[in-house]
PDB file of C-alpha atoms in Angstrom:
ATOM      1  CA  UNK W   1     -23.202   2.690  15.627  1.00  0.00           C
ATOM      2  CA  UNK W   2     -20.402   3.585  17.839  1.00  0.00           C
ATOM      3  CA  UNK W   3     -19.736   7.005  19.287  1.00  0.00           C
ATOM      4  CA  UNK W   4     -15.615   8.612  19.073  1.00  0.00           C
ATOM      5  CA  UNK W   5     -16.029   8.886  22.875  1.00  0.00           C
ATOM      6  CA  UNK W   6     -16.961   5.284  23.474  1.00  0.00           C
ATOM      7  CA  UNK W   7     -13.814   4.460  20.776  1.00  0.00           C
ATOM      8  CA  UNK W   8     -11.504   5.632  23.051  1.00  0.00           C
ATOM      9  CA  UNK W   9     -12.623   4.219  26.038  1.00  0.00           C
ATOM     10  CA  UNK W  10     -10.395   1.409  27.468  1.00  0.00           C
ATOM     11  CA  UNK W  11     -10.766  -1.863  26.079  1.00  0.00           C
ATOM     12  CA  UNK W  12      -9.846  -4.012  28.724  1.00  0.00           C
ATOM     13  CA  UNK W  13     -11.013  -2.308  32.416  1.00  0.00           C
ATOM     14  CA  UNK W  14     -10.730  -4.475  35.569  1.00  0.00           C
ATOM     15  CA  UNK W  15     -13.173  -4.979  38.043  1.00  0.00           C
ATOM     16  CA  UNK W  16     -12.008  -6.846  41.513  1.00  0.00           C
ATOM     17  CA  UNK W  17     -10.117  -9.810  40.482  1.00  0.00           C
ATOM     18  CA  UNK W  18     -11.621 -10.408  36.843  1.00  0.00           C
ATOM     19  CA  UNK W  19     -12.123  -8.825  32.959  1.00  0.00           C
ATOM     20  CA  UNK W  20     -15.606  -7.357  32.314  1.00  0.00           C
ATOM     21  CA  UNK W  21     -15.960  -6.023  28.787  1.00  0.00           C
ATOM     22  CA  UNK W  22     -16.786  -2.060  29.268  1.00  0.00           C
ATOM     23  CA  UNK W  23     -20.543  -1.292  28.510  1.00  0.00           C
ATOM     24  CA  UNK W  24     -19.410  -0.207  24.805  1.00  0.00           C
ATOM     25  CA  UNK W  25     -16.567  -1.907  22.551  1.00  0.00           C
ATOM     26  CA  UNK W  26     -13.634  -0.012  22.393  1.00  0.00           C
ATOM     27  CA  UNK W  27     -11.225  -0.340  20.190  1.00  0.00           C
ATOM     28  CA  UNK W  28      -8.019   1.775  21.654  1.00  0.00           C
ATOM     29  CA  UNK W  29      -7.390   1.601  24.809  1.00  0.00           C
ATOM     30  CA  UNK W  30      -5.111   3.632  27.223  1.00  0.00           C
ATOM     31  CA  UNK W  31      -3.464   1.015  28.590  1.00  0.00           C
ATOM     32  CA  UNK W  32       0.697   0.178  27.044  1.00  0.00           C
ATOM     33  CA  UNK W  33       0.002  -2.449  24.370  1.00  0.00           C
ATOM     34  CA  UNK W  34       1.813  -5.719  25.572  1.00  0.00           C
ATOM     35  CA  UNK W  35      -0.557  -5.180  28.979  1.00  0.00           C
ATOM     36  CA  UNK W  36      -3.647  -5.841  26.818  1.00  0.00           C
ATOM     37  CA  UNK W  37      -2.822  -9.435  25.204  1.00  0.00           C
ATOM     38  CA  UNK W  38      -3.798 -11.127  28.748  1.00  0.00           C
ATOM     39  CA  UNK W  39      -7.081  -9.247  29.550  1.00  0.00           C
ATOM     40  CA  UNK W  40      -8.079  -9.552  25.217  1.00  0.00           C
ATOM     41  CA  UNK W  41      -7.475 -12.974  25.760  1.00  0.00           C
ATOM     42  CA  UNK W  42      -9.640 -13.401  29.041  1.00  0.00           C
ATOM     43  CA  UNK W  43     -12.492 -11.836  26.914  1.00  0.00           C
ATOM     44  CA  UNK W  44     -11.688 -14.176  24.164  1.00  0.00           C
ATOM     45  CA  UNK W  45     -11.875 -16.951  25.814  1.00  0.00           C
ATOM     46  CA  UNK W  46     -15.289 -16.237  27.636  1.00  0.00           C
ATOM     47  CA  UNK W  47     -16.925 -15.130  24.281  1.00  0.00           C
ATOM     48  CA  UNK W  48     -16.476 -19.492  23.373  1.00  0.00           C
ATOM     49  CA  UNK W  49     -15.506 -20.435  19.943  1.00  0.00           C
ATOM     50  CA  UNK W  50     -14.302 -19.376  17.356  1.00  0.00           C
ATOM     51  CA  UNK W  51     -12.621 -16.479  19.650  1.00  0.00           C
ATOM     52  CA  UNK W  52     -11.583 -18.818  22.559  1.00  0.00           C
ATOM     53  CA  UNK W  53      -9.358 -21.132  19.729  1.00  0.00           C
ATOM     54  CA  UNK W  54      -7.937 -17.764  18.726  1.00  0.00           C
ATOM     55  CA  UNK W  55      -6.694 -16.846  22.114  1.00  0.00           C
ATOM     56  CA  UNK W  56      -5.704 -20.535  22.834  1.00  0.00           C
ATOM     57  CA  UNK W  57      -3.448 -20.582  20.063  1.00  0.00           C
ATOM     58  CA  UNK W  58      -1.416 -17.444  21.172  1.00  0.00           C
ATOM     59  CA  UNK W  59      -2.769 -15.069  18.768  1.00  0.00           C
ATOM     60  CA  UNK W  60      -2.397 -11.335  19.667  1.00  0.00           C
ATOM     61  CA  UNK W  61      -5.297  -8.898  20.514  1.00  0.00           C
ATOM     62  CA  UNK W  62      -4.846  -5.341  21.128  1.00  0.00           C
ATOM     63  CA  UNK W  63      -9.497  -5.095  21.104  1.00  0.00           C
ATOM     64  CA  UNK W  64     -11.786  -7.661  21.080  1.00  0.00           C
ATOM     65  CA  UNK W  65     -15.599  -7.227  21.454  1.00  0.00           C
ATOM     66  CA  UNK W  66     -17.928  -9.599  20.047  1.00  0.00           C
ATOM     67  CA  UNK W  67     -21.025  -7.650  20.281  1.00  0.00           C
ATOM     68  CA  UNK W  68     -22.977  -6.686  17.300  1.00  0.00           C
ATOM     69  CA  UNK W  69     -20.829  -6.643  14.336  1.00  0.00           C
ATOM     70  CA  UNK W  70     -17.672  -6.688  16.612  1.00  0.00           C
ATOM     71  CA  UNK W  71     -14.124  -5.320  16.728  1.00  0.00           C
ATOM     72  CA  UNK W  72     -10.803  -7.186  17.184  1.00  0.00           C
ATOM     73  CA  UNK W  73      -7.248  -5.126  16.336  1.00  0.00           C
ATOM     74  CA  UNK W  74      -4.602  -8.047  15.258  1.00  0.00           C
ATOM     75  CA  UNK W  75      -1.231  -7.856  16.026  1.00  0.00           C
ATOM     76  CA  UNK W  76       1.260  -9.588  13.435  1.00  0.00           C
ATOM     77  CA  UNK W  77       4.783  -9.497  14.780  1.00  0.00           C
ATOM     78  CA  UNK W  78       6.445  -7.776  17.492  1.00  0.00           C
ATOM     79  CA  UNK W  79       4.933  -3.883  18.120  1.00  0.00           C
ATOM     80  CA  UNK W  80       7.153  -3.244  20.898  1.00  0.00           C
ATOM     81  CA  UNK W  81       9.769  -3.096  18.952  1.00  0.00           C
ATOM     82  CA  UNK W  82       9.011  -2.747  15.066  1.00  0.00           C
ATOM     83  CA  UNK W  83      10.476   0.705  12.910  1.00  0.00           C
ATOM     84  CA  UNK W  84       7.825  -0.334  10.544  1.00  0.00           C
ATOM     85  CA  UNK W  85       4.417  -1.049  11.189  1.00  0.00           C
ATOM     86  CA  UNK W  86       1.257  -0.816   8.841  1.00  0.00           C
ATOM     87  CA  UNK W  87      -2.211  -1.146   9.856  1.00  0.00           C
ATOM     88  CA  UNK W  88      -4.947  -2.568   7.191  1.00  0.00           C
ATOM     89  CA  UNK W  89      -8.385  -1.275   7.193  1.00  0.00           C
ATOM     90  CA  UNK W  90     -10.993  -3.443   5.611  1.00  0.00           C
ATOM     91  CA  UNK W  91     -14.333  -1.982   4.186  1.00  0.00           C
ATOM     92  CA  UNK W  92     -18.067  -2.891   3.718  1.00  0.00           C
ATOM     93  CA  UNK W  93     -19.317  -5.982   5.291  1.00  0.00           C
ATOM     94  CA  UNK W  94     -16.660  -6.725   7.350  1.00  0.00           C
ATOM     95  CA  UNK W  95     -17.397  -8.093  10.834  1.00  0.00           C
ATOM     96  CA  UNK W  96     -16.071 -10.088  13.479  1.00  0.00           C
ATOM     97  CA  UNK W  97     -17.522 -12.985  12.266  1.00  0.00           C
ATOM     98  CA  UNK W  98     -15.726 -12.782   9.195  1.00  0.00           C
ATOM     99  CA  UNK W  99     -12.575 -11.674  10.417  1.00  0.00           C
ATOM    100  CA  UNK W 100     -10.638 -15.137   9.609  1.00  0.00           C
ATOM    101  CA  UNK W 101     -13.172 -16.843   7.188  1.00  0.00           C
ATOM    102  CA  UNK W 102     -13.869 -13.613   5.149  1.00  0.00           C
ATOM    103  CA  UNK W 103     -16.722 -12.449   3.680  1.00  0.00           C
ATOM    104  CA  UNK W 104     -19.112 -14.868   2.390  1.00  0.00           C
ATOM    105  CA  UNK W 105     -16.687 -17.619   3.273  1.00  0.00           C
ATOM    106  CA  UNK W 106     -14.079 -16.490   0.883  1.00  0.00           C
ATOM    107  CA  UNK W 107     -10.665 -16.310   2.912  1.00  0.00           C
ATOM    108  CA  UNK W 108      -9.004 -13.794   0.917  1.00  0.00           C
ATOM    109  CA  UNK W 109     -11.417 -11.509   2.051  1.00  0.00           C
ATOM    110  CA  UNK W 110     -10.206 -12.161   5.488  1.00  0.00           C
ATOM    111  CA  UNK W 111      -8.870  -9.248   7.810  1.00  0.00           C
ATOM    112  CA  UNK W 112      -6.616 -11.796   9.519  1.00  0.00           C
ATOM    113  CA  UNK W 113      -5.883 -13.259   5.842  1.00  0.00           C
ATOM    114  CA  UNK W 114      -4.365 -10.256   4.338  1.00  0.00           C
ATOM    115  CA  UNK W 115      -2.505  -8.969   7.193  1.00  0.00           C
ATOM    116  CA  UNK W 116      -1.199 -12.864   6.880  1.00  0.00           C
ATOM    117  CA  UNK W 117       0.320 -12.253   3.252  1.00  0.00           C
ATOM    118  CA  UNK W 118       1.184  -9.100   4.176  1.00  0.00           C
ATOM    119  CA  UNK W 119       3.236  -9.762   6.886  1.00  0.00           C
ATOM    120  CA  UNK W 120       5.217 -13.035   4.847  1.00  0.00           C
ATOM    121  CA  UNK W 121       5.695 -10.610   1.948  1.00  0.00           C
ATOM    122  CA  UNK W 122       7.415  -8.209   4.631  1.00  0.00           C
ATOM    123  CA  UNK W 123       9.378 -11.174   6.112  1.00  0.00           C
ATOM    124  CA  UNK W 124      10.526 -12.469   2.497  1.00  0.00           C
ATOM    125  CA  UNK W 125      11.360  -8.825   1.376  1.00  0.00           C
ATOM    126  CA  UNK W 126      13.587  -8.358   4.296  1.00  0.00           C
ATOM    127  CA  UNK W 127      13.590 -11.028   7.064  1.00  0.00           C
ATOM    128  CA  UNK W 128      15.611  -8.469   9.790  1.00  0.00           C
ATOM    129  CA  UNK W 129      13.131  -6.041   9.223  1.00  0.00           C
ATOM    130  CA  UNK W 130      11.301  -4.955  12.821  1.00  0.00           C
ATOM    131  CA  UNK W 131       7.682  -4.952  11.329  1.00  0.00           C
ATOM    132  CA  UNK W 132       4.861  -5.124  12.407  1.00  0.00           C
ATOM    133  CA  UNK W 133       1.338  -5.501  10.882  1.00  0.00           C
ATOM    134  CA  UNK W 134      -2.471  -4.694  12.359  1.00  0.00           C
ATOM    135  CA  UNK W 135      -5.308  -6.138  10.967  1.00  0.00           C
ATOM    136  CA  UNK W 136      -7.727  -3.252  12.032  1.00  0.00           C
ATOM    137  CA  UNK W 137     -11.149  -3.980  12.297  1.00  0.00           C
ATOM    138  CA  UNK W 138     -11.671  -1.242  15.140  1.00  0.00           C
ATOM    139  CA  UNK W 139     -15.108   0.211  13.514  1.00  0.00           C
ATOM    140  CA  UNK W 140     -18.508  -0.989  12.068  1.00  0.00           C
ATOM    141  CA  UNK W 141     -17.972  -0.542   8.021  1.00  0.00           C
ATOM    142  CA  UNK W 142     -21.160   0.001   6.279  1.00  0.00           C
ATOM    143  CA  UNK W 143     -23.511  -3.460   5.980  1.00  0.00           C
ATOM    144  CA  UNK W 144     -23.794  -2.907   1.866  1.00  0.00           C
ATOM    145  CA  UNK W 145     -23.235  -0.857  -0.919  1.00  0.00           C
ATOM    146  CA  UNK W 146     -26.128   1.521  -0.172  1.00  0.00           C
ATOM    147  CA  UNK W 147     -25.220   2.465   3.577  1.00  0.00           C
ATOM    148  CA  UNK W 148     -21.813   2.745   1.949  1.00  0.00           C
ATOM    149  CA  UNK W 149     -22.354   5.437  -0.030  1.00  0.00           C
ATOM    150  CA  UNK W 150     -22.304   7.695   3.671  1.00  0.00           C
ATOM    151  CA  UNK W 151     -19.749   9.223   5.107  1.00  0.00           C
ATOM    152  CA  UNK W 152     -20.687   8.518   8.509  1.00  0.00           C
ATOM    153  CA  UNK W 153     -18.936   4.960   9.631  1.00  0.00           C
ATOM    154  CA  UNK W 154     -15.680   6.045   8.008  1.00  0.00           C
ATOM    155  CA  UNK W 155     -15.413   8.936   9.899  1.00  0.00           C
ATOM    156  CA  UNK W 156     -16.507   7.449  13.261  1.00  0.00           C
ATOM    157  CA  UNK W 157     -13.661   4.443  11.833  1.00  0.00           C
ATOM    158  CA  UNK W 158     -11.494   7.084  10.961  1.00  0.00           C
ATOM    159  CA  UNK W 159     -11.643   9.390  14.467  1.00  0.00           C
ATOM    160  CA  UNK W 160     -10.966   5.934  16.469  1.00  0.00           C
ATOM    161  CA  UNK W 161      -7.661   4.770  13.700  1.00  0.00           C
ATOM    162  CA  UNK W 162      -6.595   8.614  15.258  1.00  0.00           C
ATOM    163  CA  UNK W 163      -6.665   7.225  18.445  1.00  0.00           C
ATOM    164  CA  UNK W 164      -4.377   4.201  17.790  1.00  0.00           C
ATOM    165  CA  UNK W 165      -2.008   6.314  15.487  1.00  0.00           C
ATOM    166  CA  UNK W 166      -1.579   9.001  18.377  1.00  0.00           C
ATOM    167  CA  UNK W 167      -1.056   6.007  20.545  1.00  0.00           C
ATOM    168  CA  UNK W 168       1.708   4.513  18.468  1.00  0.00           C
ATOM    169  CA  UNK W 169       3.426   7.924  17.706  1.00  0.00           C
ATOM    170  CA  UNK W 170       3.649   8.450  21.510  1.00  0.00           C
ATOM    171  CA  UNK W 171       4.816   4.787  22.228  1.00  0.00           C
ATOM    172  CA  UNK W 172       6.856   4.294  19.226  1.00  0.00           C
ATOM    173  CA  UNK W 173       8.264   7.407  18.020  1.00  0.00           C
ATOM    174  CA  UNK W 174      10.831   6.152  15.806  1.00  0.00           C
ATOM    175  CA  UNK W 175       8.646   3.824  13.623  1.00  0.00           C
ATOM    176  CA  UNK W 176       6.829   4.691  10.409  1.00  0.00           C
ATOM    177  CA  UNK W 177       3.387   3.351  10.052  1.00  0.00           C
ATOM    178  CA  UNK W 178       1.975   2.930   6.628  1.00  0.00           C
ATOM    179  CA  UNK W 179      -1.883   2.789   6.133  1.00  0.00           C
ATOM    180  CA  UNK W 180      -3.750  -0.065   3.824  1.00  0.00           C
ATOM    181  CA  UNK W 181      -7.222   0.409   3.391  1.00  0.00           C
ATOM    182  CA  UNK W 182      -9.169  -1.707   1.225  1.00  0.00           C
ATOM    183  CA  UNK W 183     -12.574  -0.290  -0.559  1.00  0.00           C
ATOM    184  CA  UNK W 184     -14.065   1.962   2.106  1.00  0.00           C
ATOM    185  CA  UNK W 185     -11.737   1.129   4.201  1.00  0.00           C
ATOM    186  CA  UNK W 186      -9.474   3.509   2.001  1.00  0.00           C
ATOM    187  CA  UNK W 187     -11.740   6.453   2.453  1.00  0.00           C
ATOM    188  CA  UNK W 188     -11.224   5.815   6.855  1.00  0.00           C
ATOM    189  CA  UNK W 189      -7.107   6.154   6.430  1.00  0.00           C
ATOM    190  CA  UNK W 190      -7.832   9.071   3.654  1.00  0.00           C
ATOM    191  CA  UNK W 191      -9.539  10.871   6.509  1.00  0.00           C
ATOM    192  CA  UNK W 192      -7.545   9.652   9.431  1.00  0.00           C
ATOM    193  CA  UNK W 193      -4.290  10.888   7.113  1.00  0.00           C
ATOM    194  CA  UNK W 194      -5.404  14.396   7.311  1.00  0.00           C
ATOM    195  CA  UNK W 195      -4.395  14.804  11.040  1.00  0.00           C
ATOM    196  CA  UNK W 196      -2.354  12.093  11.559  1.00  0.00           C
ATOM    197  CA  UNK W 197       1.349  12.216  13.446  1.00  0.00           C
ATOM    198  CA  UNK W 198       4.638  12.271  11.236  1.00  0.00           C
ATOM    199  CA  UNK W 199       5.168   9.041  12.413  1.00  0.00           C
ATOM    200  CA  UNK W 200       2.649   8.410   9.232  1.00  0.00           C
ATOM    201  CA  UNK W 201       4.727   8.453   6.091  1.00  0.00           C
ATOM    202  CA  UNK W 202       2.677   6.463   3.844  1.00  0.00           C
ATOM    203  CA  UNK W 203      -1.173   6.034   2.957  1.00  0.00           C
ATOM    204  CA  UNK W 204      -2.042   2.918   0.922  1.00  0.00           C
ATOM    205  CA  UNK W 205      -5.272   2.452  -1.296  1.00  0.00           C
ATOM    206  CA  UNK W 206      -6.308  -0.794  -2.660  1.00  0.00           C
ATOM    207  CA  UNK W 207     -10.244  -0.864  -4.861  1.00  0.00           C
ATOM    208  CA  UNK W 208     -10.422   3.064  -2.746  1.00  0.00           C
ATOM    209  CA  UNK W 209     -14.219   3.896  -3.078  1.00  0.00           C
ATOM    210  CA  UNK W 210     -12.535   7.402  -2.166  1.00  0.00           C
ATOM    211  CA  UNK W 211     -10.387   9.252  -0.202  1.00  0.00           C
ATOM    212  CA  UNK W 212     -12.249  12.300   1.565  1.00  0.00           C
ATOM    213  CA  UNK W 213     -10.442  14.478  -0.842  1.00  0.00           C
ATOM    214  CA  UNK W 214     -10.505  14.958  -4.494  1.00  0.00           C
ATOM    215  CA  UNK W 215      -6.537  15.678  -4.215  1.00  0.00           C
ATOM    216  CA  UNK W 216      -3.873  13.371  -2.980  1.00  0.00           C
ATOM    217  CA  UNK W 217      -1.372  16.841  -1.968  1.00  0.00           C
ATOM    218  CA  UNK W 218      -4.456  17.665   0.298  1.00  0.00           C
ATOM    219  CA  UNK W 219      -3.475  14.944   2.598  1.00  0.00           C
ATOM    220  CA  UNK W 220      -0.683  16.738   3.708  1.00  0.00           C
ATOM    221  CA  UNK W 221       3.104  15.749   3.671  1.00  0.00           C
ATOM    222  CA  UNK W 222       1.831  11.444   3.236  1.00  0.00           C
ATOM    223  CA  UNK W 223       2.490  10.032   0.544  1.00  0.00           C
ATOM    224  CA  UNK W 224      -0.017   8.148  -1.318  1.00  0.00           C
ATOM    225  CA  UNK W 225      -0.509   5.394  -3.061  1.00  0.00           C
ATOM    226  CA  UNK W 226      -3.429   3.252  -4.887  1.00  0.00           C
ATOM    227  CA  UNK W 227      -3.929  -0.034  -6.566  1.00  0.00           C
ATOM    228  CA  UNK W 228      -6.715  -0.472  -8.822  1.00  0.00           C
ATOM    229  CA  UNK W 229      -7.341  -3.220 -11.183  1.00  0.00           C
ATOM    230  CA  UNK W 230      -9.052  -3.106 -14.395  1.00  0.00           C
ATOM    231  CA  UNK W 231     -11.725  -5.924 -13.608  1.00  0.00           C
ATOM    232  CA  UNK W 232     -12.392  -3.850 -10.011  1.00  0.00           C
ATOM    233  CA  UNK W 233     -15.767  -3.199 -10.162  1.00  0.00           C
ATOM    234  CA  UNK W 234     -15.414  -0.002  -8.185  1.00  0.00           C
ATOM    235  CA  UNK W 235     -14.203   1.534 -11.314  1.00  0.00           C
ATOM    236  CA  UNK W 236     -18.123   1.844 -11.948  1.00  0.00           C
ATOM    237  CA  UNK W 237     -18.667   4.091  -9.104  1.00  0.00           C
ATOM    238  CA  UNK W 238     -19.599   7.628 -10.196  1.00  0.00           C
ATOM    239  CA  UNK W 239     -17.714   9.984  -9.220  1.00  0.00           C
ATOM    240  CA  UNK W 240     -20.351  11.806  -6.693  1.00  0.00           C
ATOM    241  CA  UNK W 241     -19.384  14.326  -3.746  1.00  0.00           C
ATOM    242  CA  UNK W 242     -22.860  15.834  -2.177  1.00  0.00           C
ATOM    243  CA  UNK W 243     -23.369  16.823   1.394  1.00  0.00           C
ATOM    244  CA  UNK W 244     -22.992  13.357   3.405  1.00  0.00           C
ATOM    245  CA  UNK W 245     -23.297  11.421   0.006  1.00  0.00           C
ATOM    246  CA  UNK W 246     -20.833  10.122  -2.677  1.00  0.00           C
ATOM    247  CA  UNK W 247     -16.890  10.109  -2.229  1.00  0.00           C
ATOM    248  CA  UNK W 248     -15.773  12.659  -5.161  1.00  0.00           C
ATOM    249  CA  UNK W 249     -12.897  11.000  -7.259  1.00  0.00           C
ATOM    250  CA  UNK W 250     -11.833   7.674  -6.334  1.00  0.00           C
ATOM    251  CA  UNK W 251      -7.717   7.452  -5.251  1.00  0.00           C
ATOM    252  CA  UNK W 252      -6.662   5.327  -8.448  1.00  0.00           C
ATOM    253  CA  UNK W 253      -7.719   8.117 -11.023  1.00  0.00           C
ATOM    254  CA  UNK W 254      -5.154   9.918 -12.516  1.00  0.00           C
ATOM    255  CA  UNK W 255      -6.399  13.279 -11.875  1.00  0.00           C
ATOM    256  CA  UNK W 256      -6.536  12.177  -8.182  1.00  0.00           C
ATOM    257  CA  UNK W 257      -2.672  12.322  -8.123  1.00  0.00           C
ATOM    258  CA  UNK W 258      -1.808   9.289  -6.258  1.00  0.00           C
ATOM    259  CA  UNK W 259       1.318   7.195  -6.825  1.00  0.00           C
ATOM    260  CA  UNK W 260      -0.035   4.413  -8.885  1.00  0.00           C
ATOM    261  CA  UNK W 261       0.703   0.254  -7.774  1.00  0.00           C
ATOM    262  CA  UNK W 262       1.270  -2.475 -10.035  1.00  0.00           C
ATOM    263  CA  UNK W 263      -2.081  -4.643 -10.521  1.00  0.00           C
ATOM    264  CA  UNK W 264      -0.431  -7.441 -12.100  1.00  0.00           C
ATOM    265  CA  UNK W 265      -2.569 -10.829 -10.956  1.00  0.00           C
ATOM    266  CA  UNK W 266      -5.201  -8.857  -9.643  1.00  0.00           C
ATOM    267  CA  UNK W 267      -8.633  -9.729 -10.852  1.00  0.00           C
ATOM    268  CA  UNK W 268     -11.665  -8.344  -9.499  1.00  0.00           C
ATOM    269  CA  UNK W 269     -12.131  -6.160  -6.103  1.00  0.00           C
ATOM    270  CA  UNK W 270     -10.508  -8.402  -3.540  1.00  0.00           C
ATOM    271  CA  UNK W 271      -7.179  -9.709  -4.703  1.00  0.00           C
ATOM    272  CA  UNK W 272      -4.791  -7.192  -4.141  1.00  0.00           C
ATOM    273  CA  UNK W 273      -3.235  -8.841  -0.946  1.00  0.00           C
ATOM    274  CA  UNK W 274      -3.181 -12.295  -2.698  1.00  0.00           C
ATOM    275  CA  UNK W 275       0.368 -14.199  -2.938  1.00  0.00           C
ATOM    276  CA  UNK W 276       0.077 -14.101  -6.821  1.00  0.00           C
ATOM    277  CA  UNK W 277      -0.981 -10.218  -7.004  1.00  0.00           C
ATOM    278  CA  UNK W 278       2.326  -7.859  -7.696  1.00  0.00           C
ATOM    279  CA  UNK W 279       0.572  -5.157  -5.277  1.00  0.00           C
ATOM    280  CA  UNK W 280       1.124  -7.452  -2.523  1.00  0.00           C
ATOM    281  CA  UNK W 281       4.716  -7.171  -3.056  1.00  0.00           C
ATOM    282  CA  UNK W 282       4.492  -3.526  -3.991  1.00  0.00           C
ATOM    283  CA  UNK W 283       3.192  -2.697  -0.883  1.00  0.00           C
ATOM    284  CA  UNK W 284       5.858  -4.516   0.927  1.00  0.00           C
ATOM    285  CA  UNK W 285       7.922  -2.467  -0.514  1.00  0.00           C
ATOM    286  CA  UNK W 286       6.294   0.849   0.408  1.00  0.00           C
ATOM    287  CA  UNK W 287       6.111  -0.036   3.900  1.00  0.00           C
ATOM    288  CA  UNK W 288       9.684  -1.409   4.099  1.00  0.00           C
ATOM    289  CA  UNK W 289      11.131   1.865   1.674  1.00  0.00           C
ATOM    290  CA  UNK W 290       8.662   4.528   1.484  1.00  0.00           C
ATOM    291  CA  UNK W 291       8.685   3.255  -2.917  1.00  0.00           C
ATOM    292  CA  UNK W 292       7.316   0.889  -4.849  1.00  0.00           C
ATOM    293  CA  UNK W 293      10.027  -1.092  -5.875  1.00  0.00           C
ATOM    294  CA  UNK W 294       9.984  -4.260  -4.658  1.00  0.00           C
ATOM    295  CA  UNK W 295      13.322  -5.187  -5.856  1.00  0.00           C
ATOM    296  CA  UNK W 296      15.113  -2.582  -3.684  1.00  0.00           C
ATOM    297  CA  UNK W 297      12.910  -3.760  -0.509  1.00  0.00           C
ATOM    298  CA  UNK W 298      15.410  -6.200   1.004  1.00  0.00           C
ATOM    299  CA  UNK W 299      18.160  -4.780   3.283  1.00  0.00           C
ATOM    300  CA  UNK W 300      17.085  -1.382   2.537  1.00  0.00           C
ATOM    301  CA  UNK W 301      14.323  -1.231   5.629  1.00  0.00           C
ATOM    302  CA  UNK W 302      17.124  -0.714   8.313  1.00  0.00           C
TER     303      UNK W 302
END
């Protein structure tokens, strides 16, 4: 596992005249963000396929590191100069290798996937809109259902996501960032909400295993949001909070006092970012508005 030092060590550090991946994978880094895409792509390229067909067609890397399980932050538009940006957090099982093919070969399981059909939903919504999106796979999620039921990766995942949020507050002062995390992934932006910059308006659950709090108001001023179908088979995880096990009452119940999302079209655990699912829309909307209206989305961004 990764330590929160070694998370914000610089992803890309030069030695002489070439790239050399730091000792540790890194998934912030201190350098400005458009300064990265070159030396992410250097270490993409000498990491061979799949990663070296990535960087060949132009795709955008703010970390890359495939050792172990691996990292990779994906930009989706133009960062530099988006007022909107939101950054998806995936949960158990996801790796590098299955950043594009998803888990277990299923694409909309994908990292890169979702922030795909995220972004188009943005661009149909409003097509002026200065968004961006980050498909954030900048920590080691828990291998399987059992590790998953520990605290410990999300808040590791959720000290680096500070990191980047601090980074884009100080670089990007104007923009609102909205946070998506999927399954566990919604219990890293739950934690990473608690001291994040006002630049963070929104925090977005989708299948939420948890949130690090049994109360939505105790994440401070964001607001929150969760999706949660009725074929999710997370609604079968018991509501459990001991010391370092169990993440108390999951987002999407009503006593946790989020803002609920249409599930319309959702079926099961992973469909929430799908192009037939009315949260994909939904959220859209939230990042583009601050509501849930999808209807009032376009124009109303700017």
């Amino acid at each position: 596992m990764r330590c929160k030092g070694v998370l914000r060590a610089a992803v890309a550090a030069l030695l002489g005249a070439g790239v050399v991946l730091p000792d540790r994978p890194a998934p912030v880094a201190a350098a400005g963000f458009v300064e990265r895409y070159p030396d992410t792509a250097a270490a993409m390229r000498a990491a061979g396929p799949p990663y070296a067909d990535w960087a060949q067609r132009g795709r955008r890397f703010l970390a890359f590191d495939p050792r172990g399980d691996g990292l990779a932050v994906e930009l989706l538009g133009d960062l530099a100069g988006a007022d909107r940006i939101a950054v998806l957090v995936p949960g158990v099982g996801s790796t590098l290798r299955d950043f594009d093919r998803g888990l277990g070969g299923v694409a909309r399981r994908a990292p890169a996937v979702q922030a795909a059909e995220l972004r188009a939903a943005l661009r149909s919504a409003d097509p002026g809109a200065r968004v961006a999106v980050l498909a954030w796979l900048g920590y080691d999620p828990p291998d399987g259902v059992f590790t998953a039921a520990g605290t410990t990766s999300a808040r590791r995942g959720a000290a680096a996501l500070s990191d980047l949020l601090a980074e884009l507050a100080a670089r990007r002062p104007r923009a609102r960032v909205t946070l998506v995390g999927h399954s566990y992934g919604a219990l890293v932006v739950g934690l990473a909400a608690r001291r994040a910059p006002a630049q963070v308006t929104d925090v977005v659950t989708l299948g939420g295993i948890g949130a690090g709090t049994d109360r939505a108001d105790r994440l401070g001023r964001v607001r929150v949001w969760a999706a949660e179908a009725e074929t999710d088979w997370i609604r079968r995880m018991p509501a459990l909070r001991l010391p370092g096990l169990g993440h108390g009452i999951r987002p999407a119940d009503p006593a946790f006092g989020a803002r609920p999302l249409p599930v319309t079209g959702v079926s099961g655990h992973d469909r929430y970012l799908s192009p037939d699912a009315a949260t994909l829309d939904a959220v859209a909307s939230v990042v583009l508005t601050g509501t849930a209206d999808a209807a009032t989305a376009g124009g109303a961004a700017r």
